[in-house]
Amino acid sequence: MKIIMLGAPGAGKGTQAKLISEEYGIPQISTGDIFRANIKNNTELGKKAKSYMDQGLLVPDQVTCDLVVDRLAQDDCKNGYILDGFPRTIPQAEALTEALKKSGTAIDYAIDVEVPDQVIVDRMSGRRACPDCGATYHVKFNPPSREEICDACGARLVLREDDKPETVQKRLEVYHNQTQPLIDYYQKAGCLFSVDGTEHMDMVFMKICQKLGMDR
Ligand code: AMP
């Protein structure tokens, strides 16, 4: 099964993608995580991506598409995958459609997690991330067991540069201008479905599973 997660930054795409990945045993491919891992390892790709990410802007399409097409060719993607944070522009979606066409396949589901902007802003200011292992938390909705400490690896949590309020505003603007048109794109492709992302994450997950045809 090949799934795409759509929705504004902070809508909960990553959380749902992780749950779906565990449920279906397919890899979660997050372009944001791949960029962050490259930044941490100080690679050329990381240096390039950081200059855009810190401003709340998108990394250029060519760089991002090449990276994703390479990743999808790996062995663990044979039975499907869940793309979290890609595509984010029409040219990215077109590149993905073309790459899949070559192997005679297509995306099965594009899941749009709908959340109003104001809720996003409130959520993101409380988000905390682990700089070492990438785990994410929320001070109110999903706190770590020890304040400001990662449950998974014990590192001190941080507010990501791109989760700071001024960057969030910019990311929302970029989302509305460049990513929202994908909702139409996948609607026309006949594989879109939307869920109300303001509900509790367990409820959102249940609705997604129902739609994906699972009996929970
Ligand atoms: P995320 O963790 O998915 O919110 O991504 C964090 C940042 O990484 C974004 O604000 C972009 O700067 C960059 N990024 C992630 N995915 C993409 C993509 N598909 N295209 C361009 N930039 C991306």
GROMACS .gro file of C-alpha atoms and ligand atoms in nm:
model
  239
    1MET     CA    1   0.000   0.000   0.000
    2LYS     CA    2   0.135   0.341  -0.098
    3ILE     CA    3   0.011   0.627   0.113
    4ILE     CA    4   0.072   1.002   0.120
    5MET     CA    5   0.001   1.220   0.421
    6LEU     CA    6  -0.119   1.573   0.343
    7GLY     CA    7  -0.192   1.856   0.583
    8ALA     CA    8  -0.037   2.169   0.728
    9PRO     CA    9   0.284   2.152   0.932
   10GLY     CA   10   0.179   2.050   1.282
   11ALA     CA   11  -0.147   1.885   1.170
   12GLY     CA   12  -0.027   1.553   1.312
   13LYS     CA   13   0.079   1.388   0.986
   14GLY     CA   14   0.397   1.250   1.140
   15THR     CA   15   0.215   1.101   1.440
   16GLN     CA   16  -0.042   0.931   1.219
   17ALA     CA   17   0.221   0.817   0.969
   18LYS     CA   18   0.415   0.647   1.248
   19LEU     CA   19   0.103   0.464   1.371
   20ILE     CA   20   0.011   0.353   1.019
   21SER     CA   21   0.367   0.242   0.955
   22GLU     CA   22   0.361   0.021   1.267
   23GLU     CA   23   0.016  -0.117   1.189
   24TYR     CA   24   0.091  -0.209   0.830
   25GLY     CA   25   0.463  -0.285   0.858
   26ILE     CA   26   0.554  -0.038   0.584
   27PRO     CA   27   0.827   0.225   0.620
   28GLN     CA   28   0.745   0.585   0.711
   29ILE     CA   29   0.946   0.814   0.488
   30SER     CA   30   0.967   1.165   0.624
   31THR     CA   31   1.159   1.412   0.408
   32GLY     CA   32   1.183   1.647   0.708
   33ASP     CA   33   1.351   1.369   0.911
   34ILE     CA   34   1.588   1.289   0.626
   35PHE     CA   35   1.687   1.655   0.601
   36ARG     CA   36   1.732   1.681   0.979
   37ALA     CA   37   1.951   1.369   0.985
   38ASN     CA   38   2.166   1.526   0.713
   39ILE     CA   39   2.190   1.852   0.906
   40LYS     CA   40   2.301   1.661   1.214
   41ASN     CA   41   2.566   1.475   1.015
   42ASN     CA   42   2.674   1.800   0.852
   43THR     CA   43   2.646   1.665   0.497
   44GLU     CA   44   2.635   1.885   0.187
   45LEU     CA   45   2.262   1.809   0.154
   46GLY     CA   46   2.214   1.905   0.519
   47LYS     CA   47   2.389   2.241   0.477
   48LYS     CA   48   2.177   2.320   0.175
   49ALA     CA   49   1.848   2.212   0.338
   50LYS     CA   50   1.916   2.402   0.662
   51SER     CA   51   1.935   2.739   0.491
   52TYR     CA   52   1.577   2.692   0.368
   53MET     CA   53   1.432   2.513   0.669
   54ASP     CA   54   1.543   2.775   0.920
   55GLN     CA   55   1.347   3.035   0.725
   56GLY     CA   56   1.036   2.820   0.701
   57LEU     CA   57   1.087   2.779   0.325
   58LEU     CA   58   1.076   2.462   0.117
   59VAL     CA   59   1.393   2.292   0.001
   60PRO     CA   60   1.409   2.314  -0.383
   61ASP     CA   61   1.202   2.053  -0.571
   62GLN     CA   62   1.490   1.896  -0.763
   63VAL     CA   63   1.693   1.819  -0.450
   64THR     CA   64   1.388   1.681  -0.270
   65CYS     CA   65   1.255   1.470  -0.560
   66ASP     CA   66   1.594   1.307  -0.630
   67LEU     CA   67   1.623   1.215  -0.266
   68VAL     CA   68   1.276   1.061  -0.249
   69VAL     CA   69   1.303   0.869  -0.577
   70ASP     CA   70   1.631   0.714  -0.448
   71ARG     CA   71   1.472   0.624  -0.118
   72LEU     CA   72   1.167   0.461  -0.279
   73ALA     CA   73   1.396   0.236  -0.483
   74GLN     CA   74   1.528   0.072  -0.165
   75ASP     CA   75   1.430  -0.282  -0.076
   76ASP     CA   76   1.211  -0.203   0.225
   77CYS     CA   77   0.971  -0.006   0.001
   78LYS     CA   78   0.875  -0.311  -0.205
   79ASN     CA   79   0.546  -0.367  -0.021
   80GLY     CA   80   0.457  -0.002   0.004
   81TYR     CA   81   0.538   0.298   0.219
   82ILE     CA   82   0.390   0.602   0.379
   83LEU     CA   83   0.520   0.937   0.266
   84ASP     CA   84   0.514   1.200   0.538
   85GLY     CA   85   0.592   1.553   0.420
   86PHE     CA   86   0.630   1.468   0.052
   87PRO     CA   87   0.503   1.580  -0.196
   88ARG     CA   88   0.466   1.941  -0.089
   89THR     CA   89   0.436   2.110  -0.428
   90ILE     CA   90   0.261   2.029  -0.756
   91PRO     CA   91   0.595   1.966  -0.936
   92GLN     CA   92   0.688   1.718  -0.659
   93ALA     CA   93   0.353   1.540  -0.696
   94GLU     CA   94   0.400   1.524  -1.072
   95ALA     CA   95   0.753   1.386  -1.033
   96LEU     CA   96   0.620   1.119  -0.797
   97THR     CA   97   0.333   1.026  -1.031
   98GLU     CA   98   0.582   0.993  -1.318
   99ALA     CA   99   0.829   0.784  -1.117
  100LEU     CA  100   0.548   0.547  -1.011
  101LYS     CA  101   0.410   0.527  -1.364
  102LYS     CA  102   0.744   0.389  -1.481
  103SER     CA  103   0.691   0.089  -1.256
  104GLY     CA  104   0.320   0.064  -1.346
  105THR     CA  105   0.195   0.174  -1.004
  106ALA     CA  106   0.025   0.470  -0.839
  107ILE     CA  107  -0.050   0.613  -0.497
  108ASP     CA  108  -0.336   0.424  -0.327
  109TYR     CA  109  -0.439   0.685  -0.070
  110ALA     CA  110  -0.367   1.052  -0.002
  111ILE     CA  111  -0.483   1.129   0.351
  112ASP     CA  112  -0.549   1.494   0.428
  113VAL     CA  113  -0.532   1.573   0.800
  114GLU     CA  114  -0.740   1.891   0.836
  115VAL     CA  115  -0.659   2.140   1.114
  116PRO     CA  116  -0.732   2.519   1.124
  117ASP     CA  117  -0.433   2.754   1.132
  118GLN     CA  118  -0.495   2.885   1.485
  119VAL     CA  119  -0.492   2.532   1.627
  120ILE     CA  120  -0.166   2.468   1.442
  121VAL     CA  121  -0.003   2.778   1.592
  122ASP     CA  122  -0.107   2.674   1.945
  123ARG     CA  123   0.014   2.321   1.892
  124MET     CA  124   0.350   2.403   1.746
  125SER     CA  125   0.454   2.643   2.018
  126GLY     CA  126   0.426   2.348   2.260
  127ARG     CA  127   0.608   2.100   2.042
  128ARG     CA  128   0.943   1.967   2.162
  129ALA     CA  129   1.184   1.753   1.967
  130CYS     CA  130   1.475   1.533   2.059
  131PRO     CA  131   1.789   1.659   1.883
  132ASP     CA  132   1.946   1.310   1.907
  133CYS     CA  133   1.683   1.057   1.801
  134GLY     CA  134   1.416   1.280   1.641
  135ALA     CA  135   1.129   1.177   1.872
  136THR     CA  136   0.866   1.451   1.914
  137TYR     CA  137   0.652   1.546   2.214
  138HIS     CA  138   0.409   1.817   2.318
  139VAL     CA  139   0.424   1.989   2.655
  140LYS     CA  140   0.046   1.958   2.693
  141PHE     CA  141  -0.085   1.684   2.462
  142ASN     CA  142   0.197   1.430   2.463
  143PRO     CA  143   0.448   1.517   2.737
  144PRO     CA  144   0.759   1.307   2.803
  145SER     CA  145   0.756   1.126   3.139
  146ARG     CA  146   1.038   1.347   3.268
  147GLU     CA  147   1.000   1.716   3.186
  148GLU     CA  148   1.206   1.825   2.882
  149ILE     CA  149   1.383   1.484   2.863
  150CYS     CA  150   1.343   1.237   2.574
  151ASP     CA  151   1.176   0.911   2.684
  152ALA     CA  152   1.350   0.720   2.407
  153CYS     CA  153   1.711   0.826   2.457
  154GLY     CA  154   1.739   1.061   2.756
  155ALA     CA  155   1.858   1.369   2.562
  156ARG     CA  156   1.735   1.719   2.653
  157LEU     CA  157   1.442   1.823   2.432
  158VAL     CA  158   1.445   2.144   2.227
  159LEU     CA  159   1.200   2.376   2.047
  160ARG     CA  160   1.301   2.326   1.685
  161GLU     CA  161   1.413   2.639   1.502
  162ASP     CA  162   1.133   2.581   1.249
  163ASP     CA  163   0.868   2.547   1.525
  164LYS     CA  164   0.934   2.902   1.654
  165PRO     CA  165   0.620   3.122   1.616
  166GLU     CA  166   0.753   3.350   1.341
  167THR     CA  167   0.876   3.049   1.140
  168VAL     CA  168   0.543   2.870   1.191
  169GLN     CA  169   0.358   3.167   1.037
  170LYS     CA  170   0.587   3.152   0.737
  171ARG     CA  171   0.543   2.775   0.705
  172LEU     CA  172   0.164   2.812   0.710
  173GLU     CA  173   0.183   3.073   0.436
  174VAL     CA  174   0.403   2.840   0.230
  175TYR     CA  175   0.161   2.554   0.301
  176HIS     CA  176  -0.142   2.747   0.174
  177ASN     CA  177   0.038   2.872  -0.136
  178GLN     CA  178   0.230   2.564  -0.240
  179THR     CA  179   0.097   2.251  -0.070
  180GLN     CA  180  -0.279   2.301  -0.042
  181PRO     CA  181  -0.324   2.271  -0.423
  182LEU     CA  182  -0.225   1.904  -0.379
  183ILE     CA  183  -0.562   1.837  -0.219
  184ASP     CA  184  -0.723   1.911  -0.554
  185TYR     CA  185  -0.456   1.717  -0.737
  186TYR     CA  186  -0.520   1.396  -0.540
  187GLN     CA  187  -0.895   1.452  -0.537
  188LYS     CA  188  -0.882   1.446  -0.916
  189ALA     CA  189  -0.662   1.136  -0.903
  190GLY     CA  190  -0.945   0.973  -0.703
  191CYS     CA  191  -0.741   0.870  -0.400
  192LEU     CA  192  -0.799   1.154  -0.151
  193PHE     CA  193  -0.972   1.124   0.181
  194SER     CA  194  -0.985   1.377   0.464
  195VAL     CA  195  -0.992   1.334   0.840
  196ASP     CA  196  -1.060   1.590   1.111
  197GLY     CA  197  -0.717   1.638   1.268
  198THR     CA  198  -0.850   1.838   1.564
  199GLU     CA  199  -0.979   1.516   1.723
  200HIS     CA  200  -0.771   1.308   1.964
  201MET     CA  201  -0.489   1.127   1.784
  202ASP     CA  202  -0.635   0.784   1.870
  203MET     CA  203  -0.967   0.882   1.714
  204VAL     CA  204  -0.796   1.019   1.404
  205PHE     CA  205  -0.604   0.694   1.374
  206MET     CA  206  -0.917   0.484   1.414
  207LYS     CA  207  -1.092   0.675   1.137
  208ILE     CA  208  -0.792   0.635   0.908
  209CYS     CA  209  -0.782   0.260   0.974
  210GLN     CA  210  -1.154   0.229   0.906
  211LYS     CA  211  -1.104   0.402   0.577
  212LEU     CA  212  -0.804   0.189   0.488
  213GLY     CA  213  -1.030  -0.109   0.536
  214MET     CA  214  -0.911  -0.237   0.870
  215ASP     CA  215  -1.139  -0.369   1.135
  216ARG     CA  216  -1.029  -0.226   1.469
  217AMP     P1  217   0.859   1.864   0.832
  217AMP     O1  218   0.934   1.798   0.941
  217AMP     O2  219   0.795   1.767   0.737
  217AMP     O3  220   0.761   1.968   0.880
  217AMP     O4  221   0.967   1.943   0.742
  217AMP     C1  222   1.050   2.044   0.795
  217AMP     C2  223   1.107   2.129   0.683
  217AMP     O5  224   1.183   2.047   0.593
  217AMP     C3  225   1.007   2.199   0.595
  217AMP     O6  226   0.960   2.321   0.652
  217AMP     C4  227   1.089   2.222   0.468
  217AMP     O7  228   1.180   2.329   0.484
  217AMP     C5  229   1.170   2.094   0.459
  217AMP     N1  230   1.097   1.992   0.381
  217AMP     C6  231   1.044   1.874   0.427
  217AMP     N2  232   0.983   1.807   0.329
  217AMP     C7  233   0.994   1.883   0.216
  217AMP     C8  234   0.951   1.870   0.082
  217AMP     N3  235   0.879   1.765   0.041
  217AMP     N4  236   0.983   1.971  -0.005
  217AMP     C9  237   1.055   2.076   0.033
  217AMP     N5  238   1.096   2.097   0.159
  217AMP    C10  239   1.068   2.002   0.250
   0.00000   0.00000   0.00000
